[in-house]
Amino acid sequence: MNHALPSLPEVHVLVVGDIMLDRYVHGRVERISVEAPVPVVQVDGTEDRLGGAANVALNVVSLGASCTLVGAVGDDAEGTLVADMLAAQGIEADLLVVRGWQTTMKERVVSMPKQIARVDFEEPLPDAAAIDVAKRVARQAPGKDALIIEDYDKGAVSRPQRILAAAADVPTIVDPKFKEFAEYRGAAILKPNGRELQRALGRWPGESELLELGPALARDSGVGAIALTLGGGGLTLFEANGRSVHLPALNIDVYDSTGAGDTVAAALGVCMARGWPSSASARVANVAGALVCAKAGTAAVTLAELNAALRDNLATAPAATNRRQLVAALKRARRQGHRIVFTNGCFDILHAGHVAYLNEARQLGDWLIVAINDDDSVGRLKGGGRPVNQLEHRMRVLEGLAAVDWVVPFSEDTPEALLAEIRPDVLVKGGDYAPEEVVGADLVRRHGGEVRVLCKVEGHSTTRLVDRIGSLRRR
C-alpha cells in the first residue's frame, strides 16, 4: 500500500472546540529577584501562535487538507489576532465573537530554552455561546469528510452530544478532557491521554488488564475506538470490536511535548477523512505526534516531514479494511470525484504476475480495492492443502504493494455481494477470462461501471508454484 499522504485540498476537515492564543515571552535569566526567590527575565521578544482547536486546524492544513474551524473568541485584541492568524494560514474560520468575554490565552515565559512560567487568561464560555457554536457546526458539517472535536473544558464543547448530533453523518475524532467518555457517544475515535483515561477508569490498571479494559471501555462508551496517547510510551489503539494494538513511540529526541495531542488529533482526522480505517489512521498519527515533540512550543507537522518519517518507519503500514469502513470511505472518495477500481482473488502465493497485474489495474483509476478470499473460501475453491498462507499473512503482503489502496476480506465463494455494496467504476480480472465470464460483470455494468480483462503474464501461476514446491519436497 502507498502509505504516503498526498496533498489533498479536496479533503475537507471540520474542527470545532476551544480556541486559544499561545503567547511566548522569550528572554534571558541573569539574576534572582531581591523581592522574592524568583528569576528576573530580561525580555527579548514575544511570539504568538495558534493554540487549542486553532492549532488542530493549523496541523490539518499543514498535512495537506482543507479545514474549517468553528469556535468562539472574545471581542478583544487577542480574538482579532487569532482571526487574522487563521486567515493567513488559509484556514476558513466560522468564529462566534462573544461580547464581554475574554479570548483564552496561555502566556509562557521561556528562557534558554525551557519554560519557566505559564500564565493563563481564561474564563468559562457562556452556555448560550456554546449553543451557537453547535448551530454553526450543523451549518458547516454537510459535505465535510471528517470532524475533529477539540475539548479543553473551556466551554465550547460543554455538551458534546449537541455537536455530535449536529454532524451525525461525519466520522468524528474527539480529543477529550475530563468528561465521562460516554458523553462522546457516537464518535469514531476518542483520543485521551493517560491522565484522562485514568480518570475515566478511576485507577491505572496493569498492562495486561488494560488490554482487556480498553476495548470494553470503547464499547461501553459507544465509540468505535479509543486511541490512548502515552507520550514517550507511544500510542495504544483499543477497538470496540475487541482488537488492540500498541504502537511504540518513534526514537526521537523530545524537545517539547506542548500541543502533541493536537497534532495526533489532526492526523487522525486527515486519515479518517481520506477513508483509512482507525488502525491505519492511528499508526500515522503516532508518527506525527512524535515528530511535533522535536519542535519548540505549539507547532505543526508538515506533510513532507510526515511522509519522510512514514517512509523510514514501515511499521506504520495500515491494516485491512472491513466492509463498513470501506463503504463509508468510498462514499467520501466518490464525493471527491475519485474513480474506484476493484479486483479480487485468493492471492495465496504472490508472484510477479500478480504484481504486474495489480500495477496495471491501479492505472485505471484513483483507488484500487483488492478483495481477498478468506481461508475457508480458498479451501472450497482450491481444495485440500490450500491456502498455503493464512488470510492475515496474505493481506499483509498485499498491503505492502504501492499499487494497492484498500484490502478487504470476504467469506463467500464469489465477490458478488461485496460488488453490490461497493459498486466500483471498474471491475478488473487478469488471465484468460473473457469479459462476459467475469463474476459480477453484469452487476457492475448495471450500475454504470465497466469490466476490463488485463493481459496475463506468462510463466506465472500459483498452482504451478505449489506443485513445484511439493515436487521439491518429495525429492
GROMACS .gro file of C-alpha atoms in nm:
model
  475
    1MET     CA    1   0.000   0.000   0.000
    2ASN     CA    2   0.113   0.353  -0.072
    3HIS     CA    3   0.123   0.485   0.286
    4ALA     CA    4   0.231   0.838   0.198
    5LEU     CA    5  -0.032   1.106   0.246
    6PRO     CA    6  -0.079   1.305  -0.075
    7SER     CA    7  -0.171   1.670  -0.062
    8LEU     CA    8  -0.550   1.654  -0.075
    9PRO     CA    9  -0.701   2.003  -0.064
   10GLU     CA   10  -1.032   1.849  -0.177
   11VAL     CA   11  -1.044   1.659   0.154
   12HIS     CA   12  -1.215   1.895   0.396
   13VAL     CA   13  -1.192   1.853   0.773
   14LEU     CA   14  -1.417   2.043   1.013
   15VAL     CA   15  -1.262   2.132   1.352
   16VAL     CA   16  -1.463   2.258   1.648
   17GLY     CA   17  -1.359   2.331   2.004
   18ASP     CA   18  -1.184   2.562   2.244
   19ILE     CA   19  -0.973   2.818   2.059
   20MET     CA   20  -0.669   2.965   2.230
   21LEU     CA   21  -0.386   3.205   2.167
   22ASP     CA   22  -0.046   3.078   2.281
   23ARG     CA   23   0.191   3.364   2.356
   24TYR     CA   24   0.560   3.302   2.418
   25VAL     CA   25   0.772   3.557   2.604
   26HIS     CA   26   1.137   3.490   2.523
   27GLY     CA   27   1.410   3.625   2.746
   28ARG     CA   28   1.727   3.575   2.949
   29VAL     CA   29   1.762   3.499   3.316
   30GLU     CA   30   2.074   3.656   3.465
   31ARG     CA   31   1.980   3.706   3.827
   32ILE     CA   32   1.732   3.627   4.103
   33SER     CA   33   1.494   3.897   4.223
   34VAL     CA   34   1.568   4.064   4.558
   35GLU     CA   35   1.190   4.089   4.613
   36ALA     CA   36   1.130   3.713   4.611
   37PRO     CA   37   1.329   3.398   4.521
   38VAL     CA   38   1.220   3.409   4.158
   39PRO     CA   39   1.418   3.464   3.837
   40VAL     CA   40   1.423   3.805   3.673
   41VAL     CA   41   1.362   3.770   3.297
   42GLN     CA   42   1.508   4.023   3.061
   43VAL     CA   43   1.258   4.007   2.775
   44ASP     CA   44   1.399   3.985   2.422
   45GLY     CA   45   1.068   3.949   2.239
   46THR     CA   46   0.729   3.784   2.216
   47GLU     CA   47   0.577   3.535   1.973
   48ASP     CA   48   0.211   3.444   1.918
   49ARG     CA   49   0.091   3.104   1.796
   50LEU     CA   50  -0.245   2.938   1.740
   51GLY     CA   51  -0.345   2.709   2.026
   52GLY     CA   52  -0.613   2.457   2.119
   53ALA     CA   53  -0.860   2.387   1.839
   54ALA     CA   54  -0.687   2.652   1.627
   55ASN     CA   55  -0.363   2.453   1.649
   56VAL     CA   56  -0.551   2.139   1.539
   57ALA     CA   57  -0.677   2.333   1.237
   58LEU     CA   58  -0.323   2.453   1.163
   59ASN     CA   59  -0.199   2.093   1.168
   60VAL     CA   60  -0.479   1.984   0.935
   61VAL     CA   61  -0.379   2.233   0.665
   62SER     CA   62  -0.010   2.157   0.725
   63LEU     CA   63  -0.092   1.795   0.639
   64GLY     CA   64  -0.232   1.895   0.300
   65ALA     CA   65  -0.608   1.905   0.367
   66SER     CA   66  -0.857   2.191   0.373
   67CYS     CA   67  -1.001   2.299   0.705
   68THR     CA   68  -1.290   2.494   0.852
   69LEU     CA   69  -1.266   2.593   1.218
   70VAL     CA   70  -1.569   2.662   1.437
   71GLY     CA   71  -1.534   2.814   1.782
   72ALA     CA   72  -1.556   3.129   1.990
   73VAL     CA   73  -1.327   3.424   2.058
   74GLY     CA   74  -1.375   3.739   2.260
   75ASP     CA   75  -1.431   4.088   2.125
   76ASP     CA   76  -1.075   4.177   2.221
   77ALA     CA   77  -0.735   4.225   2.063
   78GLU     CA   78  -0.646   3.859   2.114
   79GLY     CA   79  -0.962   3.744   1.932
   80THR     CA   80  -0.885   3.971   1.638
   81LEU     CA   81  -0.529   3.842   1.628
   82VAL     CA   82  -0.649   3.479   1.621
   83ALA     CA   83  -0.883   3.555   1.330
   84ASP     CA   84  -0.603   3.724   1.137
   85MET     CA   85  -0.362   3.436   1.201
   86LEU     CA   86  -0.618   3.180   1.083
   87ALA     CA   87  -0.677   3.374   0.761
   88ALA     CA   88  -0.303   3.398   0.699
   89GLN     CA   89  -0.279   3.017   0.719
   90GLY     CA   90  -0.564   2.961   0.474
   91ILE     CA   91  -0.799   2.825   0.740
   92GLU     CA   92  -1.166   2.905   0.688
   93ALA     CA   93  -1.298   3.035   1.020
   94ASP     CA   94  -1.659   3.044   1.139
   95LEU     CA   95  -1.599   3.226   1.467
   96LEU     CA   96  -1.852   3.343   1.720
   97VAL     CA   97  -1.734   3.675   1.866
   98VAL     CA   98  -1.862   3.692   2.224
   99ARG     CA   99  -1.901   4.043   2.360
  100GLY     CA  100  -1.755   4.098   2.704
  101TRP     CA  101  -1.579   3.761   2.706
  102GLN     CA  102  -1.202   3.715   2.710
  103THR     CA  103  -1.027   3.509   2.445
  104THR     CA  104  -0.844   3.223   2.614
  105MET     CA  105  -0.471   3.289   2.619
  106LYS     CA  106  -0.178   3.098   2.764
  107GLU     CA  107   0.135   3.306   2.813
  108ARG     CA  108   0.456   3.112   2.857
  109VAL     CA  109   0.785   3.260   2.972
  110VAL     CA  110   1.076   3.083   2.802
  111SER     CA  111   1.446   3.114   2.879
  112MET     CA  112   1.739   2.911   2.744
  113PRO     CA  113   1.522   2.736   2.611
  114LYS     CA  114   1.293   2.597   2.883
  115GLN     CA  115   0.959   2.723   3.007
  116ILE     CA  116   1.000   2.880   3.348
  117ALA     CA  117   0.642   3.004   3.398
  118ARG     CA  118   0.296   2.996   3.243
  119VAL     CA  119   0.019   3.249   3.298
  120ASP     CA  120  -0.338   3.159   3.188
  121PHE     CA  121  -0.602   3.415   3.094
  122GLU     CA  122  -0.939   3.244   3.065
  123GLU     CA  123  -1.299   3.234   3.177
  124PRO     CA  124  -1.579   2.983   3.104
  125LEU     CA  125  -1.767   3.031   2.779
  126PRO     CA  126  -2.136   3.115   2.841
  127ASP     CA  127  -2.368   2.824   2.759
  128ALA     CA  128  -2.563   3.039   2.514
  129ALA     CA  129  -2.243   3.082   2.317
  130ALA     CA  130  -2.179   2.706   2.325
  131ILE     CA  131  -2.527   2.651   2.176
  132ASP     CA  132  -2.439   2.893   1.898
  133VAL     CA  133  -2.116   2.701   1.831
  134ALA     CA  134  -2.316   2.377   1.789
  135LYS     CA  135  -2.552   2.551   1.545
  136ARG     CA  136  -2.254   2.664   1.338
  137VAL     CA  137  -2.129   2.304   1.328
  138ALA     CA  138  -2.469   2.195   1.192
  139ARG     CA  139  -2.439   2.454   0.914
  140GLN     CA  140  -2.079   2.360   0.830
  141ALA     CA  141  -2.096   1.979   0.858
  142PRO     CA  142  -2.266   1.890   0.526
  143GLY     CA  143  -2.003   1.795   0.270
  144LYS     CA  144  -1.718   1.764   0.521
  145ASP     CA  145  -1.510   1.446   0.524
  146ALA     CA  146  -1.429   1.435   0.897
  147LEU     CA  147  -1.497   1.627   1.218
  148ILE     CA  148  -1.245   1.682   1.498
  149ILE     CA  149  -1.379   1.792   1.837
  150GLU     CA  150  -1.108   1.954   2.050
  151ASP     CA  151  -1.240   1.974   2.406
  152TYR     CA  152  -1.022   2.163   2.656
  153ASP     CA  153  -1.309   2.210   2.904
  154LYS     CA  154  -1.326   2.584   2.834
  155GLY     CA  155  -1.694   2.569   2.735
  156ALA     CA  156  -1.717   2.539   2.355
  157VAL     CA  157  -1.787   2.166   2.393
  158SER     CA  158  -1.979   2.185   2.722
  159ARG     CA  159  -2.232   1.935   2.585
  160PRO     CA  160  -2.062   1.711   2.328
  161GLN     CA  161  -2.384   1.545   2.213
  162ARG     CA  162  -2.509   1.875   2.073
  163ILE     CA  163  -2.211   1.880   1.838
  164LEU     CA  164  -2.211   1.508   1.759
  165ALA     CA  165  -2.581   1.525   1.672
  166ALA     CA  166  -2.517   1.828   1.451
  167ALA     CA  167  -2.267   1.625   1.245
  168ALA     CA  168  -2.416   1.277   1.277
  169ASP     CA  169  -2.311   1.158   0.930
  170VAL     CA  170  -1.950   1.275   0.955
  171PRO     CA  171  -1.675   1.048   1.101
  172THR     CA  172  -1.571   1.218   1.424
  173ILE     CA  173  -1.247   1.222   1.622
  174VAL     CA  174  -1.264   1.359   1.975
  175ASP     CA  175  -0.976   1.489   2.186
  176PRO     CA  176  -1.148   1.479   2.527
  177LYS     CA  177  -1.075   1.633   2.864
  178PHE     CA  178  -1.227   1.510   3.188
  179LYS     CA  179  -1.589   1.445   3.092
  180GLU     CA  180  -1.737   1.097   3.107
  181PHE     CA  181  -1.634   0.914   2.791
  182ALA     CA  182  -1.999   0.820   2.725
  183GLU     CA  183  -2.072   1.190   2.666
  184TYR     CA  184  -1.885   1.146   2.336
  185ARG     CA  185  -2.102   0.850   2.229
  186GLY     CA  186  -2.110   0.813   1.851
  187ALA     CA  187  -1.752   0.925   1.786
  188ALA     CA  188  -1.537   0.710   1.558
  189ILE     CA  189  -1.223   0.761   1.769
  190LEU     CA  190  -1.178   0.903   2.118
  191LYS     CA  191  -0.821   1.021   2.186
  192PRO     CA  192  -0.749   1.053   2.560
  193ASN     CA  193  -0.409   1.077   2.724
  194GLY     CA  194  -0.303   0.873   3.026
  195ARG     CA  195  -0.446   1.113   3.286
  196GLU     CA  196  -0.781   1.128   3.109
  197LEU     CA  197  -0.805   0.751   3.079
  198GLN     CA  198  -0.707   0.703   3.444
  199ARG     CA  199  -0.983   0.941   3.547
  200ALA     CA  200  -1.234   0.754   3.333
  201LEU     CA  201  -1.137   0.419   3.489
  202GLY     CA  202  -1.083   0.554   3.840
  203ARG     CA  203  -0.737   0.396   3.852
  204TRP     CA  204  -0.447   0.296   3.631
  205PRO     CA  205  -0.459  -0.078   3.550
  206GLY     CA  206  -0.168  -0.306   3.473
  207GLU     CA  207  -0.062  -0.355   3.113
  208SER     CA  208  -0.238  -0.689   3.056
  209GLU     CA  209  -0.556  -0.568   3.227
  210LEU     CA  210  -0.553  -0.252   3.021
  211LEU     CA  211  -0.562  -0.457   2.700
  212GLU     CA  212  -0.888  -0.611   2.824
  213LEU     CA  213  -1.040  -0.296   2.972
  214GLY     CA  214  -0.965  -0.071   2.673
  215PRO     CA  215  -1.195  -0.238   2.416
  216ALA     CA  216  -1.465  -0.282   2.681
  217LEU     CA  217  -1.445   0.088   2.768
  218ALA     CA  218  -1.480   0.177   2.399
  219ARG     CA  219  -1.791  -0.043   2.369
  220ASP     CA  220  -1.946   0.085   2.691
  221SER     CA  221  -1.877   0.446   2.588
  222GLY     CA  222  -2.035   0.397   2.246
  223VAL     CA  223  -1.725   0.493   2.046
  224GLY     CA  224  -1.563   0.299   1.765
  225ALA     CA  225  -1.215   0.304   1.916
  226ILE     CA  226  -1.000   0.465   2.185
  227ALA     CA  227  -0.657   0.592   2.081
  228LEU     CA  228  -0.463   0.627   2.406
  229THR     CA  229  -0.161   0.855   2.377
  230LEU     CA  230   0.118   0.769   2.619
  231GLY     CA  231   0.384   1.031   2.546
  232GLY     CA  232   0.717   0.855   2.525
  233GLY     CA  233   0.529   0.524   2.551
  234GLY     CA  234   0.368   0.565   2.210
  235LEU     CA  235   0.000   0.502   2.136
  236THR     CA  236  -0.234   0.213   2.206
  237LEU     CA  237  -0.550   0.164   2.000
  238PHE     CA  238  -0.843  -0.016   2.160
  239GLU     CA  239  -1.121  -0.100   1.915
  240ALA     CA  240  -1.476  -0.168   2.029
  241ASN     CA  241  -1.469  -0.495   1.832
  242GLY     CA  242  -1.213  -0.628   2.082
  243ARG     CA  243  -0.888  -0.573   1.894
  244SER     CA  244  -0.597  -0.386   2.049
  245VAL     CA  245  -0.264  -0.277   1.906
  246HIS     CA  246   0.023  -0.095   2.072
  247LEU     CA  247   0.237   0.138   1.862
  248PRO     CA  248   0.574   0.227   2.016
  249ALA     CA  249   0.695   0.584   2.000
  250LEU     CA  250   0.947   0.690   1.739
  251ASN     CA  251   1.304   0.708   1.857
  252ILE     CA  252   1.350   1.086   1.855
  253ASP     CA  253   1.490   1.350   2.086
  254VAL     CA  254   1.191   1.507   2.261
  255TYR     CA  255   1.225   1.883   2.283
  256ASP     CA  256   0.875   1.995   2.385
  257SER     CA  257   0.552   1.794   2.401
  258THR     CA  258   0.327   2.104   2.401
  259GLY     CA  259   0.042   2.054   2.155
  260ALA     CA  260   0.137   1.697   2.061
  261GLY     CA  261  -0.220   1.585   2.127
  262ASP     CA  262  -0.343   1.848   1.880
  263THR     CA  263  -0.116   1.704   1.611
  264VAL     CA  264  -0.232   1.347   1.682
  265ALA     CA  265  -0.596   1.454   1.658
  266ALA     CA  266  -0.531   1.638   1.330
  267ALA     CA  267  -0.353   1.339   1.175
  268LEU     CA  268  -0.636   1.107   1.282
  269GLY     CA  269  -0.885   1.344   1.123
  270VAL     CA  270  -0.698   1.375   0.793
  271CYS     CA  271  -0.651   0.998   0.764
  272MET     CA  272  -1.014   0.922   0.851
  273ALA     CA  273  -1.126   1.187   0.600
  274ARG     CA  274  -0.916   1.008   0.339
  275GLY     CA  275  -1.106   0.688   0.415
  276TRP     CA  276  -0.848   0.497   0.616
  277PRO     CA  277  -0.963   0.269   0.899
  278SER     CA  278  -0.890   0.361   1.260
  279SER     CA  279  -0.592   0.123   1.283
  280ALA     CA  280  -0.420   0.281   0.984
  281SER     CA  281  -0.503   0.632   1.100
  282ALA     CA  282  -0.361   0.563   1.446
  283ARG     CA  283  -0.030   0.442   1.304
  284VAL     CA  284   0.016   0.761   1.104
  285ALA     CA  285  -0.099   0.980   1.394
  286ASN     CA  286   0.150   0.813   1.627
  287VAL     CA  287   0.434   0.915   1.395
  288ALA     CA  288   0.300   1.270   1.356
  289GLY     CA  289   0.270   1.313   1.734
  290ALA     CA  290   0.631   1.208   1.783
  291LEU     CA  291   0.759   1.444   1.515
  292VAL     CA  292   0.600   1.752   1.670
  293CYS     CA  293   0.769   1.676   2.003
  294ALA     CA  294   1.101   1.757   1.838
  295LYS     CA  295   0.984   2.117   1.790
  296ALA     CA  296   0.966   2.403   2.036
  297GLY     CA  297   0.626   2.508   2.170
  298THR     CA  298   0.291   2.476   1.997
  299ALA     CA  299   0.375   2.368   1.644
  300ALA     CA  300   0.257   2.179   1.337
  301VAL     CA  301   0.396   1.889   1.137
  302THR     CA  302   0.424   1.939   0.763
  303LEU     CA  303   0.317   1.685   0.504
  304ALA     CA  304   0.674   1.647   0.379
  305GLU     CA  305   0.803   1.579   0.732
  306LEU     CA  306   0.536   1.319   0.797
  307ASN     CA  307   0.581   1.136   0.467
  308ALA     CA  308   0.959   1.121   0.514
  309ALA     CA  309   0.907   0.963   0.857
  310LEU     CA  310   0.646   0.720   0.721
  311ARG     CA  311   0.890   0.603   0.454
  312ASP     CA  312   1.152   0.544   0.721
  313ASN     CA  313   0.912   0.358   0.952
  314LEU     CA  314   0.744   0.083   0.755
  315ALA     CA  315   0.569  -0.041   1.069
  316THR     CA  316   0.312   0.230   1.000
  317ALA     CA  317   0.151   0.011   0.735
  318PRO     CA  318  -0.229   0.034   0.755
  319ALA     CA  319  -0.430  -0.277   0.838
  320ALA     CA  320  -0.701  -0.428   0.622
  321THR     CA  321  -1.035  -0.255   0.595
  322ASN     CA  322  -1.370  -0.410   0.689
  323ARG     CA  323  -1.676  -0.368   0.469
  324ARG     CA  324  -1.847  -0.099   0.675
  325GLN     CA  325  -1.533   0.115   0.684
  326LEU     CA  326  -1.474   0.061   0.313
  327VAL     CA  327  -1.825   0.159   0.204
  328ALA     CA  328  -1.807   0.477   0.415
  329ALA     CA  329  -1.463   0.561   0.274
  330LEU     CA  330  -1.577   0.511  -0.085
  331LYS     CA  331  -1.878   0.736  -0.030
  332ARG     CA  332  -1.637   1.017   0.058
  333ALA     CA  333  -1.398   0.926  -0.226
  334ARG     CA  334  -1.677   0.947  -0.484
  335ARG     CA  335  -1.787   1.281  -0.349
  336GLN     CA  336  -1.435   1.398  -0.430
  337GLY     CA  337  -1.468   1.267  -0.788
  338HIS     CA  338  -1.238   0.967  -0.750
  339ARG     CA  339  -1.258   0.660  -0.978
  340ILE     CA  340  -1.273   0.323  -0.795
  341VAL     CA  341  -1.111   0.007  -0.935
  342PHE     CA  342  -1.192  -0.338  -0.790
  343THR     CA  343  -1.032  -0.678  -0.827
  344ASN     CA  344  -1.042  -0.998  -0.626
  345GLY     CA  345  -0.869  -1.328  -0.577
  346CYS     CA  346  -0.708  -1.572  -0.337
  347PHE     CA  347  -0.352  -1.433  -0.372
  348ASP     CA  348  -0.222  -1.739  -0.188
  349ILE     CA  349   0.137  -1.709  -0.307
  350LEU     CA  350   0.203  -1.363  -0.451
  351HIS     CA  351   0.423  -1.376  -0.760
  352ALA     CA  352   0.549  -1.145  -1.034
  353GLY     CA  353   0.237  -1.198  -1.243
  354HIS     CA  354   0.018  -1.072  -0.959
  355VAL     CA  355   0.235  -0.764  -0.909
  356ALA     CA  356   0.230  -0.671  -1.280
  357TYR     CA  357  -0.146  -0.724  -1.297
  358LEU     CA  358  -0.216  -0.512  -0.986
  359ASN     CA  359   0.012  -0.233  -1.108
  360GLU     CA  360  -0.177  -0.227  -1.439
  361ALA     CA  361  -0.513  -0.229  -1.259
  362ARG     CA  362  -0.410   0.068  -1.044
  363GLN     CA  363  -0.354   0.277  -1.356
  364LEU     CA  364  -0.725   0.252  -1.442
  365GLY     CA  365  -0.843   0.475  -1.157
  366ASP     CA  366  -0.764   0.669  -0.842
  367TRP     CA  367  -0.812   0.388  -0.587
  368LEU     CA  368  -0.754   0.012  -0.615
  369ILE     CA  369  -0.953  -0.221  -0.389
  370VAL     CA  370  -0.832  -0.579  -0.358
  371ALA     CA  371  -1.090  -0.820  -0.218
  372ILE     CA  372  -0.932  -1.137  -0.087
  373ASN     CA  373  -1.094  -1.475  -0.016
  374ASP     CA  374  -1.077  -1.586   0.347
  375ASP     CA  375  -0.917  -1.920   0.435
  376ASP     CA  376  -1.239  -2.127   0.426
  377SER     CA  377  -1.344  -1.998   0.085
  378VAL     CA  378  -0.993  -2.063  -0.056
  379GLY     CA  379  -1.019  -2.421   0.069
  380ARG     CA  380  -1.354  -2.467  -0.100
  381LEU     CA  381  -1.228  -2.320  -0.428
  382LYS     CA  382  -0.877  -2.473  -0.443
  383GLY     CA  383  -0.912  -2.798  -0.250
  384GLY     CA  384  -0.714  -2.964   0.027
  385GLY     CA  385  -0.388  -2.811   0.143
  386ARG     CA  386  -0.491  -2.460   0.044
  387PRO     CA  387  -0.440  -2.188   0.131
  388VAL     CA  388  -0.067  -2.218   0.178
  389ASN     CA  389  -0.065  -1.881   0.359
  390GLN     CA  390  -0.324  -1.774   0.614
  391LEU     CA  391  -0.553  -1.480   0.543
  392GLU     CA  392  -0.369  -1.238   0.774
  393HIS     CA  393  -0.037  -1.311   0.602
  394ARG     CA  394  -0.184  -1.281   0.253
  395MET     CA  395  -0.337  -0.945   0.342
  396ARG     CA  396  -0.009  -0.817   0.484
  397VAL     CA  397   0.173  -0.897   0.161
  398LEU     CA  398  -0.089  -0.716  -0.048
  399GLU     CA  399  -0.080  -0.416   0.185
  400GLY     CA  400   0.291  -0.384   0.114
  401LEU     CA  401   0.230  -0.311  -0.256
  402ALA     CA  402   0.232   0.054  -0.360
  403ALA     CA  403  -0.047  -0.012  -0.613
  404VAL     CA  404  -0.297  -0.129  -0.351
  405ASP     CA  405  -0.505   0.125  -0.160
  406TRP     CA  406  -0.752  -0.098   0.028
  407VAL     CA  407  -0.756  -0.468   0.116
  408VAL     CA  408  -1.085  -0.621   0.229
  409PRO     CA  409  -1.154  -0.991   0.304
  410PHE     CA  410  -1.471  -1.177   0.206
  411SER     CA  411  -1.600  -1.520   0.308
  412GLU     CA  412  -1.829  -1.603   0.017
  413ASP     CA  413  -1.717  -1.809  -0.283
  414THR     CA  414  -1.766  -1.510  -0.512
  415PRO     CA  415  -1.736  -1.134  -0.450
  416GLU     CA  416  -2.084  -1.054  -0.587
  417ALA     CA  417  -2.228  -0.940  -0.251
  418LEU     CA  418  -1.927  -0.715  -0.198
  419LEU     CA  419  -1.955  -0.575  -0.551
  420ALA     CA  420  -2.321  -0.491  -0.485
  421GLU     CA  421  -2.215  -0.285  -0.181
  422ILE     CA  422  -1.912  -0.117  -0.339
  423ARG     CA  423  -2.035  -0.056  -0.697
  424PRO     CA  424  -1.688   0.004  -0.844
  425ASP     CA  425  -1.632   0.211  -1.156
  426VAL     CA  426  -1.404  -0.060  -1.299
  427LEU     CA  427  -1.403  -0.436  -1.230
  428VAL     CA  428  -1.071  -0.591  -1.328
  429LYS     CA  429  -0.961  -0.952  -1.375
  430GLY     CA  430  -0.643  -1.098  -1.512
  431GLY     CA  431  -0.564  -1.412  -1.707
  432ASP     CA  432  -0.766  -1.595  -1.971
  433TYR     CA  433  -1.113  -1.465  -1.886
  434ALA     CA  434  -1.348  -1.317  -2.143
  435PRO     CA  435  -1.526  -1.007  -2.009
  436GLU     CA  436  -1.862  -1.188  -2.003
  437GLU     CA  437  -1.710  -1.468  -1.793
  438VAL     CA  438  -1.604  -1.238  -1.508
  439VAL     CA  439  -1.812  -1.295  -1.195
  440GLY     CA  440  -2.014  -0.983  -1.116
  441ALA     CA  441  -1.967  -0.829  -1.461
  442ASP     CA  442  -2.340  -0.781  -1.524
  443LEU     CA  443  -2.389  -0.628  -1.180
  444VAL     CA  444  -2.110  -0.374  -1.235
  445ARG     CA  445  -2.238  -0.279  -1.580
  446ARG     CA  446  -2.592  -0.228  -1.444
  447HIS     CA  447  -2.452   0.037  -1.212
  448GLY     CA  448  -2.272   0.212  -1.498
  449GLY     CA  449  -1.929   0.056  -1.444
  450GLU     CA  450  -1.700  -0.119  -1.689
  451VAL     CA  451  -1.526  -0.457  -1.691
  452ARG     CA  452  -1.165  -0.498  -1.800
  453VAL     CA  453  -0.961  -0.816  -1.850
  454LEU     CA  454  -0.589  -0.747  -1.838
  455CYS     CA  455  -0.309  -0.931  -2.013
  456LYS     CA  456  -0.178  -1.245  -1.846
  457VAL     CA  457   0.191  -1.252  -1.758
  458GLU     CA  458   0.304  -1.586  -1.897
  459GLY     CA  459   0.501  -1.833  -1.688
  460HIS     CA  460   0.346  -1.738  -1.352
  461SER     CA  461   0.086  -1.947  -1.171
  462THR     CA  462   0.019  -2.005  -0.802
  463THR     CA  463  -0.094  -2.363  -0.869
  464ARG     CA  464   0.226  -2.431  -1.064
  465LEU     CA  465   0.433  -2.286  -0.779
  466VAL     CA  466   0.254  -2.506  -0.522
  467ASP     CA  467   0.307  -2.815  -0.737
  468ARG     CA  468   0.674  -2.731  -0.786
  469ILE     CA  469   0.728  -2.681  -0.413
  470GLY     CA  470   0.558  -3.016  -0.349
  471SER     CA  471   0.779  -3.196  -0.600
  472LEU     CA  472   1.094  -3.043  -0.449
  473ARG     CA  473   0.990  -3.163  -0.102
  474ARG     CA  474   0.937  -3.518  -0.234
  475ARG     CA  475   1.290  -3.543  -0.374
   0.00000   0.00000   0.00000
